[in-house]
Amino acid sequence: MTKPAGAKTAAAGGSRQPTELRMARDALHDLRADLLTGAFAFRPLPPLPEDHRLLRRLPAAARGPARRLPHLALVGLALLLMFIESVNSQPYDGGGGLVRALFLGVPLIVLLFRPIGAFWLSLGGMFFTAVVAPGAWTAWPWTGVSFVAHLVVLLVVAARTRPRVSVHMWLLTALAGGLAAATDPYRGAAVAFAMVVVSGIVLTLLLAVRGWRDSRRQVVEQVAVVEEERSRRTLLEERTTIARELHDVVAHHMSVVAIQAEAAPYRVQDPPEELVAALATIRQNAVTALTELRRVLGVVRADLPGGLDGGLGDWGPEAPQPTLADLGGLLENVRRAGLEVESVTTGRPRPLPQGVELSAYRIVQEALSNALRHAPGASARVELGYVPVGLGLRIVNGPPAEPVEGRVGAGRGAGHGVLGMRERTAMLGGELTAEETEDGGFAVEAFLPVEPDAARDTAPDAGRNTAPDAALRKDAP
């Protein structure tokens, strides 16, 4: 069943009418909020800023009192206009001129403290002039002096409030002048029209100047932000340059270490097997350090165009990252370095997200490195606990078996290892504690949460994870 066309038209008209009424209601609400609510609230006129251009030319001793120049100017203007009004009205009436002088001077004084209230007083002074002015008075409903006083009030209030308030004041001024002119068109039409035109032009110029100054201030602020961002970018570029230079220096020396460790057994006739194994371990560690260093540098150079990456090749950031499947090799390497370490795995080992496995591997690596540096001769224990909601880690080492004074890197808190472990854990939403144990050792405990449904493609790594995990369940030195 279809509705008649007339019903649709009526419905359309009914939908427009509430919108128009709502717009009118919003306009009246804005008018009430701007000019009625808190009209006589205390809002003192602020002094000039200390860096104002008018104050820069004055001596330092005179700058403090000179900040009150706007206040003195308004008071002086009020007294001057009151004097002129009272003198000009003496030939026509004796007492009315003095009262009109008060009605145009008081709003200028009130303008120092209550700007919206001063506008209402100035508008009320216009109505008083319209009522008590004699018939011979040619300028009506504003006299020449009250015309200037009302313009000053409009300008000062507009300069201190939002542009919408200026529009409301101009509309009310036009409405008041129109009502007065309607009662006496012969005298009031010209003066009311002049007030509407002059006040409209002056307020428009004022708002244009304010908009220009605001735009200029925003441009200055934007330029400052751009300069700050440029400085930060320059700093980051300098840090990148330092990182690349550091890579070149460290990579050179690590390459020399690896070459010398590989060539050393051939310089000695019948070297002991222990020496050959130790040199092989040194070379392997140097090569591993170079690999990690070049991988990190690949991330730094990721923004370079193709062909300018320094020949990173397969060592770029896309190279495979270590996982828990490589933990057996890490533990074996640490044992060859002289740290007795055992590994215990509880729960059912399973593939975890790559970020979790990489962070877990790095935490264990950093904890064992700290044990090598700060607890020589001690033993360590690595515990991995697989639970449905995450992975638990505990790396604990005993007290050092020999003094650590004088050793390179000795002393707790000498580097950023613990901080790096905390950042990795926090990145995954986990928790980490690192503190000394009662027997003088050190323990690092971390929990890395894993979403129950988080899974990764383990097809390429299935063969890698099975054997090492089985070996990690109980791996004594």
Short mmCIF file of C-alpha atoms in Angstrom, two decimals:
data_model
loop_
_atom_site.label_atom_id
_atom_site.label_comp_id
_atom_site.label_asym_id
_atom_site.label_seq_id
_atom_site.Cartn_x
_atom_site.Cartn_y
_atom_site.Cartn_z
CA MET A 1 0.00 0.00 0.00
CA THR A 2 1.47 3.34 -1.10
CA LYS A 3 0.98 6.66 0.62
CA PRO A 4 -0.55 9.58 -1.28
CA ALA A 5 1.74 12.21 -2.72
CA GLY A 6 0.22 14.81 -0.42
CA ALA A 7 1.15 12.74 2.60
CA LYS A 8 4.75 12.59 1.42
CA THR A 9 4.81 16.36 0.94
CA ALA A 10 3.33 16.92 4.37
CA ALA A 11 5.85 14.57 5.90
CA ALA A 12 8.66 16.38 4.11
CA GLY A 13 7.36 19.73 5.29
CA GLY A 14 7.01 18.38 8.82
CA SER A 15 10.60 17.19 8.74
CA ARG A 16 11.81 20.66 7.68
CA GLN A 17 9.88 22.59 10.28
CA PRO A 18 11.48 21.01 13.37
CA THR A 19 14.90 21.59 11.81
CA GLU A 20 14.21 25.28 11.32
CA LEU A 21 12.82 25.59 14.82
CA ARG A 22 15.84 23.78 16.18
CA MET A 23 18.17 26.16 14.35
CA ALA A 24 16.30 29.16 15.77
CA ARG A 25 16.39 27.63 19.24
CA ASP A 26 20.13 27.03 18.95
CA ALA A 27 20.66 30.62 17.83
CA LEU A 28 18.72 31.94 20.81
CA HIS A 29 20.65 29.59 23.09
CA ASP A 30 23.96 30.92 21.74
CA LEU A 31 22.75 34.49 22.19
CA ARG A 32 21.77 33.81 25.77
CA ALA A 33 25.07 32.07 26.49
CA ASP A 34 27.10 34.94 24.99
CA LEU A 35 25.31 38.04 26.26
CA LEU A 36 22.98 37.03 29.10
CA THR A 37 24.59 34.20 31.08
CA GLY A 38 27.19 35.77 33.34
CA ALA A 39 26.81 39.14 31.63
CA PHE A 40 28.24 41.00 34.63
CA ALA A 41 30.91 38.41 35.45
CA PHE A 42 34.24 39.83 36.61
CA ARG A 43 36.64 39.73 33.64
CA PRO A 44 39.30 42.40 34.17
CA LEU A 45 41.14 43.86 31.22
CA PRO A 46 44.65 42.34 31.19
CA PRO A 47 47.69 44.61 31.01
CA LEU A 48 49.95 44.73 28.00
CA PRO A 49 52.39 41.80 27.62
CA GLU A 50 55.91 42.44 28.83
CA ASP A 51 57.29 41.91 25.32
CA HIS A 52 54.77 44.21 23.62
CA ARG A 53 56.33 46.32 20.88
CA LEU A 54 55.09 49.55 22.46
CA LEU A 55 57.00 48.76 25.65
CA ARG A 56 60.27 47.91 23.94
CA ARG A 57 60.98 51.57 23.19
CA LEU A 58 60.49 52.67 26.80
CA PRO A 59 63.12 52.60 29.56
CA ALA A 60 63.12 49.55 31.79
CA ALA A 61 61.87 51.56 34.80
CA ALA A 62 58.82 52.81 32.88
CA ARG A 63 57.76 49.50 31.36
CA GLY A 64 55.94 48.28 34.47
CA PRO A 65 53.53 51.23 34.82
CA ALA A 66 53.22 51.48 31.02
CA ARG A 67 51.58 48.06 30.90
CA ARG A 68 48.43 49.80 32.21
CA LEU A 69 48.18 52.10 29.20
CA PRO A 70 44.92 50.49 27.91
CA HIS A 71 43.26 51.12 31.29
CA LEU A 72 44.44 54.71 31.43
CA ALA A 73 43.32 55.27 27.83
CA LEU A 74 39.79 54.05 28.55
CA VAL A 75 39.49 56.13 31.71
CA GLY A 76 40.81 59.21 29.92
CA LEU A 77 38.47 58.68 26.98
CA ALA A 78 35.52 58.28 29.32
CA LEU A 79 36.30 61.52 31.15
CA LEU A 80 36.82 63.39 27.87
CA LEU A 81 33.56 62.21 26.32
CA MET A 82 31.62 62.96 29.50
CA PHE A 83 33.01 66.48 29.53
CA ILE A 84 32.14 67.06 25.88
CA GLU A 85 28.63 65.68 26.32
CA SER A 86 27.91 67.83 29.35
CA VAL A 87 29.27 70.99 27.67
CA ASN A 88 27.36 70.44 24.40
CA SER A 89 24.04 69.84 26.16
CA GLN A 90 24.10 72.93 28.39
CA PRO A 91 22.39 75.22 25.85
CA TYR A 92 19.46 72.80 25.56
CA ASP A 93 18.85 71.46 29.08
CA GLY A 94 20.63 71.69 32.36
CA GLY A 95 20.28 68.36 34.17
CA GLY A 96 19.68 65.94 31.29
CA GLY A 97 23.10 66.47 29.73
CA LEU A 98 24.89 65.47 32.91
CA VAL A 99 22.84 62.31 33.21
CA ARG A 100 23.49 61.41 29.57
CA ALA A 101 27.20 62.02 30.18
CA LEU A 102 27.10 59.50 33.00
CA PHE A 103 25.29 56.98 30.80
CA LEU A 104 28.02 57.11 28.16
CA GLY A 105 30.98 57.37 30.56
CA VAL A 106 30.07 54.66 33.06
CA PRO A 107 30.03 51.87 30.41
CA LEU A 108 33.58 52.82 29.41
CA ILE A 109 34.71 52.48 33.04
CA VAL A 110 32.81 49.23 33.53
CA LEU A 111 34.49 47.97 30.36
CA LEU A 112 37.68 47.53 32.41
CA PHE A 113 36.12 44.81 34.57
CA ARG A 114 32.84 43.54 33.08
CA PRO A 115 32.86 43.82 29.25
CA ILE A 116 29.46 42.23 28.46
CA GLY A 117 27.81 44.26 31.21
CA ALA A 118 29.35 47.42 29.73
CA PHE A 119 27.66 46.64 26.40
CA TRP A 120 24.26 46.38 28.07
CA LEU A 121 24.85 49.64 29.96
CA SER A 122 25.82 51.39 26.73
CA LEU A 123 22.71 50.08 25.00
CA GLY A 124 20.61 51.21 27.97
CA GLY A 125 22.18 54.67 27.73
CA MET A 126 20.96 54.87 24.14
CA PHE A 127 17.38 54.20 25.23
CA PHE A 128 17.72 56.83 27.97
CA THR A 129 18.87 59.36 25.38
CA ALA A 130 15.95 58.44 23.13
CA VAL A 131 13.49 59.07 25.97
CA VAL A 132 14.81 62.25 27.58
CA ALA A 133 16.40 64.04 24.57
CA PRO A 134 14.53 67.24 23.70
CA GLY A 135 12.77 67.65 20.40
CA ALA A 136 15.34 70.13 19.18
CA TRP A 137 18.11 67.53 19.48
CA THR A 138 19.18 66.66 15.96
CA ALA A 139 21.32 63.52 16.63
CA TRP A 140 18.95 60.90 17.93
CA PRO A 141 18.79 58.23 19.44
CA TRP A 142 22.61 58.46 19.66
CA THR A 143 24.21 61.82 20.14
CA GLY A 144 27.54 62.43 18.46
CA VAL A 145 29.48 61.66 21.64
CA SER A 146 27.42 58.61 22.62
CA PHE A 147 27.85 57.32 19.05
CA VAL A 148 31.64 57.25 19.55
CA ALA A 149 31.32 55.78 23.06
CA HIS A 150 29.15 52.88 21.85
CA LEU A 151 31.58 52.13 19.01
CA VAL A 152 34.46 51.98 21.51
CA VAL A 153 32.48 49.57 23.69
CA LEU A 154 31.71 47.34 20.71
CA LEU A 155 35.36 47.30 19.65
CA VAL A 156 36.81 46.51 23.07
CA VAL A 157 34.28 43.77 23.79
CA ALA A 158 34.80 42.25 20.32
CA ALA A 159 38.57 42.26 20.82
CA ARG A 160 38.21 40.31 24.07
CA THR A 161 35.55 37.75 23.06
CA ARG A 162 34.86 35.26 20.31
CA PRO A 163 33.68 36.46 16.88
CA ARG A 164 30.16 35.14 17.49
CA VAL A 165 29.70 37.63 20.33
CA SER A 166 30.55 40.47 17.93
CA VAL A 167 27.81 39.34 15.56
CA HIS A 168 25.27 39.19 18.39
CA MET A 169 26.21 42.65 19.64
CA TRP A 170 25.93 44.10 16.14
CA LEU A 171 22.50 42.54 15.62
CA LEU A 172 21.22 43.85 18.95
CA THR A 173 22.59 47.32 18.17
CA ALA A 174 20.87 47.28 14.78
CA LEU A 175 17.63 46.08 16.37
CA ALA A 176 17.74 48.79 19.05
CA GLY A 177 18.44 51.49 16.48
CA GLY A 178 15.66 50.21 14.26
CA LEU A 179 13.14 50.28 17.10
CA ALA A 180 14.12 53.83 18.01
CA ALA A 181 13.98 54.94 14.37
CA ALA A 182 10.54 53.39 13.98
CA THR A 183 9.17 55.73 16.64
CA ASP A 184 10.65 58.84 15.02
CA PRO A 185 11.88 58.17 11.45
CA TYR A 186 12.63 61.82 10.80
CA ARG A 187 15.36 62.03 13.44
CA GLY A 188 16.35 58.41 14.07
CA ALA A 189 16.59 56.77 10.65
CA ALA A 190 19.83 58.43 9.56
CA VAL A 191 21.60 58.00 12.88
CA ALA A 192 20.49 54.35 13.27
CA PHE A 193 21.55 53.56 9.70
CA ALA A 194 24.91 55.22 10.26
CA MET A 195 25.45 53.19 13.45
CA VAL A 196 24.65 49.92 11.69
CA VAL A 197 26.97 50.65 8.76
CA VAL A 198 29.87 52.12 10.70
CA SER A 199 29.79 49.50 13.46
CA GLY A 200 29.52 46.72 10.86
CA ILE A 201 32.54 48.00 8.96
CA VAL A 202 34.61 48.53 12.10
CA LEU A 203 33.76 45.12 13.56
CA THR A 204 34.51 43.42 10.23
CA LEU A 205 37.92 45.07 10.06
CA LEU A 206 38.61 44.09 13.66
CA LEU A 207 37.66 40.46 13.04
CA ALA A 208 39.77 40.42 9.87
CA VAL A 209 42.80 41.70 11.78
CA ARG A 210 42.20 39.13 14.53
CA GLY A 211 41.95 36.35 11.97
CA TRP A 212 45.15 37.49 10.29
CA ARG A 213 46.99 37.61 13.62
CA ASP A 214 45.70 34.17 14.60
CA SER A 215 46.77 32.75 11.26
CA ARG A 216 50.18 34.32 11.64
CA ARG A 217 50.55 32.91 15.14
CA GLN A 218 49.58 29.45 13.90
CA VAL A 219 52.15 29.73 11.13
CA VAL A 220 54.82 30.69 13.66
CA GLU A 221 53.85 27.74 15.86
CA GLN A 222 53.89 25.41 12.87
CA VAL A 223 57.32 26.67 11.87
CA ALA A 224 58.54 26.01 15.41
CA VAL A 225 57.16 22.47 15.26
CA VAL A 226 58.81 21.89 11.89
CA GLU A 227 62.13 23.16 13.24
CA GLU A 228 61.87 20.84 16.22
CA GLU A 229 61.04 17.88 13.98
CA ARG A 230 63.93 18.81 11.73
CA SER A 231 66.27 18.90 14.72
CA ARG A 232 65.05 15.50 15.87
CA ARG A 233 65.50 14.10 12.39
CA THR A 234 69.00 15.51 12.24
CA LEU A 235 69.76 13.87 15.57
CA LEU A 236 68.43 10.54 14.35
CA GLU A 237 70.49 10.81 11.17
CA GLU A 238 73.58 11.49 13.27
CA ARG A 239 72.85 8.46 15.42
CA THR A 240 72.39 6.37 12.28
CA THR A 241 75.71 7.58 10.97
CA ILE A 242 77.38 6.71 14.28
CA ALA A 243 75.81 3.25 14.19
CA ARG A 244 77.16 2.63 10.71
CA GLU A 245 80.61 3.85 11.64
CA LEU A 246 80.56 1.72 14.78
CA HIS A 247 79.62 -1.27 12.66
CA ASP A 248 82.56 -0.68 10.34
CA VAL A 249 84.99 -0.45 13.28
CA VAL A 250 83.65 -3.42 15.25
CA ALA A 251 83.19 -5.58 12.15
CA HIS A 252 86.80 -4.97 11.17
CA HIS A 253 88.19 -6.04 14.52
CA MET A 254 85.83 -9.02 14.82
CA SER A 255 86.90 -10.15 11.36
CA VAL A 256 90.54 -9.92 12.44
CA VAL A 257 89.76 -11.98 15.55
CA ALA A 258 88.01 -14.64 13.49
CA ILE A 259 90.87 -14.85 10.97
CA GLN A 260 93.55 -14.99 13.66
CA ALA A 261 91.64 -17.66 15.60
CA GLU A 262 91.33 -19.75 12.45
CA ALA A 263 94.99 -19.36 11.49
CA ALA A 264 96.49 -19.80 14.98
CA PRO A 265 96.47 -23.65 15.02
CA TYR A 266 98.53 -23.72 11.83
CA ARG A 267 101.29 -21.64 13.39
CA VAL A 268 101.99 -24.17 16.13
CA GLN A 269 103.26 -27.66 15.44
CA ASP A 270 100.99 -30.33 16.94
CA PRO A 271 98.76 -27.97 18.96
CA PRO A 272 96.78 -29.49 21.82
CA GLU A 273 93.20 -30.46 21.05
CA GLU A 274 91.95 -28.19 23.85
CA LEU A 275 93.68 -25.20 22.24
CA VAL A 276 92.26 -26.04 18.82
CA ALA A 277 88.75 -26.36 20.29
CA ALA A 278 89.10 -23.09 22.17
CA LEU A 279 90.27 -21.26 19.07
CA ALA A 280 87.42 -22.79 17.05
CA THR A 281 84.97 -21.53 19.67
CA ILE A 282 86.49 -18.05 19.51
CA ARG A 283 86.18 -18.02 15.74
CA GLN A 284 82.58 -19.24 15.87
CA ASN A 285 81.64 -16.56 18.41
CA ALA A 286 83.28 -13.87 16.26
CA VAL A 287 81.40 -15.04 13.17
CA THR A 288 78.13 -15.12 15.11
CA ALA A 289 78.75 -11.60 16.42
CA LEU A 290 79.39 -10.40 12.87
CA THR A 291 76.17 -12.02 11.72
CA GLU A 292 74.13 -10.32 14.45
CA LEU A 293 75.87 -7.01 13.85
CA ARG A 294 75.15 -7.05 10.13
CA ARG A 295 71.55 -8.04 10.75
CA VAL A 296 71.05 -5.04 13.04
CA LEU A 297 72.77 -2.78 10.54
CA GLY A 298 70.38 -4.05 7.89
CA VAL A 299 67.51 -2.60 9.89
CA VAL A 300 69.33 0.74 10.17
CA ARG A 301 69.98 0.80 6.43
CA ALA A 302 66.47 -0.30 5.50
CA ASP A 303 65.71 3.20 4.16
CA LEU A 304 68.62 3.18 1.69
CA PRO A 305 67.89 2.80 -2.04
CA GLY A 306 68.67 -0.45 -3.75
CA GLY A 307 72.32 -1.00 -4.52
CA LEU A 308 73.49 1.22 -1.63
CA ASP A 309 73.11 -1.29 1.17
CA GLY A 310 76.78 -2.10 1.28
CA GLY A 311 76.34 -5.62 -0.07
CA LEU A 312 74.44 -7.03 2.89
CA GLY A 313 73.23 -9.91 0.78
CA ASP A 314 71.66 -12.70 2.83
CA TRP A 315 72.61 -10.97 6.08
CA GLY A 316 69.84 -8.36 5.77
CA PRO A 317 66.93 -7.94 8.14
CA GLU A 318 65.02 -10.71 6.34
CA ALA A 319 67.49 -13.33 7.64
CA PRO A 320 65.98 -15.91 10.04
CA GLN A 321 65.94 -14.83 13.68
CA PRO A 322 66.92 -17.27 16.45
CA THR A 323 64.16 -19.20 18.20
CA LEU A 324 63.93 -21.57 21.15
CA ALA A 325 64.92 -24.36 18.76
CA ASP A 326 68.39 -22.80 18.74
CA LEU A 327 68.61 -22.73 22.54
CA GLY A 328 70.60 -25.96 22.64
CA GLY A 329 73.39 -24.41 20.57
CA LEU A 330 73.42 -21.35 22.82
CA LEU A 331 73.74 -23.48 25.96
CA GLU A 332 76.50 -25.55 24.44
CA ASN A 333 78.37 -22.41 23.45
CA VAL A 334 78.06 -21.05 26.98
CA ARG A 335 79.37 -24.30 28.44
CA ARG A 336 82.43 -24.12 26.22
CA ALA A 337 82.98 -20.59 27.55
CA GLY A 338 83.28 -22.01 31.09
CA LEU A 339 79.80 -21.66 32.60
CA GLU A 340 78.19 -24.78 33.98
CA VAL A 341 74.55 -24.59 32.93
CA GLU A 342 71.67 -27.02 32.98
CA SER A 343 68.34 -26.68 31.26
CA VAL A 344 64.97 -27.95 32.44
CA THR A 345 61.73 -27.77 30.44
CA THR A 346 58.34 -28.35 32.00
CA GLY A 347 55.03 -28.61 30.26
CA ARG A 348 54.48 -29.65 26.69
CA PRO A 349 56.79 -27.79 24.28
CA ARG A 350 54.95 -26.30 21.33
CA PRO A 351 55.64 -23.73 18.65
CA LEU A 352 55.06 -20.17 19.89
CA PRO A 353 54.70 -16.89 18.00
CA GLN A 354 57.95 -15.72 16.50
CA GLY A 355 58.12 -12.60 18.67
CA VAL A 356 57.72 -14.67 21.86
CA GLU A 357 60.39 -17.18 20.87
CA LEU A 358 62.83 -14.46 19.80
CA SER A 359 62.31 -12.49 23.03
CA ALA A 360 62.67 -15.65 25.13
CA TYR A 361 65.90 -16.56 23.34
CA ARG A 362 67.31 -13.04 23.83
CA ILE A 363 66.37 -12.99 27.51
CA VAL A 364 68.13 -16.31 28.13
CA GLN A 365 71.12 -15.14 26.07
CA GLU A 366 71.44 -11.86 27.99
CA ALA A 367 70.96 -13.53 31.38
CA LEU A 368 73.67 -16.10 30.67
CA SER A 369 76.00 -13.38 29.33
CA ASN A 370 75.52 -11.45 32.58
CA ALA A 371 76.32 -14.62 34.52
CA LEU A 372 79.54 -15.06 32.55
CA ARG A 373 80.58 -11.46 33.19
CA HIS A 374 79.49 -10.99 36.78
CA ALA A 375 79.65 -14.49 38.27
CA PRO A 376 82.81 -16.24 37.00
CA GLY A 377 83.05 -19.86 38.10
CA ALA A 378 79.37 -20.05 39.08
CA SER A 379 76.79 -22.47 37.77
CA ALA A 380 73.50 -21.50 36.12
CA ARG A 381 70.14 -23.08 35.54
CA VAL A 382 67.67 -22.30 32.73
CA GLU A 383 64.05 -23.26 33.30
CA LEU A 384 61.36 -23.08 30.63
CA GLY A 385 57.73 -23.63 31.57
CA TYR A 386 55.14 -24.07 28.84
CA VAL A 387 51.61 -23.25 29.99
CA PRO A 388 48.46 -22.78 27.90
CA VAL A 389 48.53 -19.00 28.29
CA GLY A 390 52.21 -18.32 27.80
CA LEU A 391 55.82 -19.20 28.50
CA GLY A 392 57.63 -18.90 31.81
CA LEU A 393 61.38 -18.32 32.03
CA ARG A 394 63.73 -18.51 34.99
CA ILE A 395 67.47 -18.10 34.67
CA VAL A 396 69.34 -18.26 37.94
CA ASN A 397 73.05 -18.40 38.67
CA GLY A 398 74.96 -18.92 41.89
CA PRO A 399 77.48 -16.59 43.54
CA PRO A 400 80.82 -16.04 41.79
CA ALA A 401 83.56 -18.49 42.70
CA GLU A 402 86.27 -15.82 42.32
CA PRO A 403 86.49 -12.06 42.88
CA VAL A 404 85.04 -9.94 40.07
CA GLU A 405 86.95 -6.74 40.83
CA GLY A 406 89.06 -5.65 37.90
CA ARG A 407 87.23 -7.80 35.37
CA VAL A 408 85.89 -6.19 32.21
CA GLY A 409 82.17 -5.41 32.62
CA ALA A 410 82.13 -6.39 36.29
CA GLY A 411 79.60 -4.90 38.62
CA ARG A 412 75.83 -4.96 38.64
CA GLY A 413 74.09 -2.46 36.46
CA ALA A 414 77.14 -1.72 34.31
CA GLY A 415 75.17 -2.04 31.08
CA HIS A 416 71.67 -2.07 29.67
CA GLY A 417 71.07 -5.81 29.66
CA VAL A 418 68.32 -5.89 32.29
CA LEU A 419 66.69 -2.83 30.74
CA GLY A 420 66.65 -4.53 27.35
CA MET A 421 65.06 -7.64 28.86
CA ARG A 422 62.38 -5.49 30.52
CA GLU A 423 61.64 -3.71 27.23
CA ARG A 424 61.28 -7.01 25.37
CA THR A 425 58.94 -8.35 28.05
CA ALA A 426 56.86 -5.18 28.22
CA MET A 427 56.53 -5.16 24.43
CA LEU A 428 54.71 -8.51 24.66
CA GLY A 429 52.64 -7.48 27.68
CA GLY A 430 54.54 -9.73 30.09
CA GLU A 431 56.31 -9.29 33.39
CA LEU A 432 59.96 -9.58 34.38
CA THR A 433 61.83 -9.48 37.68
CA ALA A 434 65.60 -9.39 38.05
CA GLU A 435 67.07 -9.47 41.55
CA GLU A 436 69.80 -11.00 43.66
CA THR A 437 69.18 -14.27 45.43
CA GLU A 438 69.79 -14.98 49.11
CA ASP A 439 73.00 -16.90 48.41
CA GLY A 440 74.55 -14.00 46.47
CA GLY A 441 73.57 -15.13 43.00
CA PHE A 442 71.17 -13.54 40.56
CA ALA A 443 67.82 -14.63 39.19
CA VAL A 444 65.84 -13.44 36.17
CA GLU A 445 62.21 -14.49 36.02
CA ALA A 446 59.90 -13.60 33.14
CA PHE A 447 56.50 -14.55 31.84
CA LEU A 448 55.60 -13.99 28.19
CA PRO A 449 51.85 -14.27 27.56
CA VAL A 450 50.51 -16.03 24.46
CA GLU A 451 46.96 -15.87 23.18
CA PRO A 452 45.32 -19.31 23.30
CA ASP A 453 44.51 -19.18 19.59
CA ALA A 454 47.84 -17.64 18.57
CA ALA A 455 49.54 -19.96 16.11
CA ARG A 456 52.13 -19.62 13.45
CA ASP A 457 53.05 -21.58 10.37
CA THR A 458 55.37 -24.22 11.81
CA ALA A 459 55.79 -26.36 8.73
CA PRO A 460 59.31 -25.15 7.95
CA ASP A 461 60.36 -25.40 11.59
CA ALA A 462 58.76 -28.71 12.54
CA GLY A 463 61.93 -30.66 12.02
CA ARG A 464 63.96 -28.09 13.93
CA ASN A 465 61.87 -27.97 17.07
CA THR A 466 61.36 -31.67 17.77
CA ALA A 467 64.85 -32.81 18.60
CA PRO A 468 66.12 -29.77 20.48
CA ASP A 469 63.03 -29.62 22.67
CA ALA A 470 63.40 -33.25 23.60
CA ALA A 471 67.03 -32.64 24.48
CA LEU A 472 66.17 -29.62 26.62
CA ARG A 473 63.91 -31.51 29.02
CA LYS A 474 66.81 -32.60 31.13
CA ASP A 475 70.15 -31.43 29.82
CA ALA A 476 72.97 -31.54 32.32
CA PRO A 477 76.43 -30.12 31.52
#
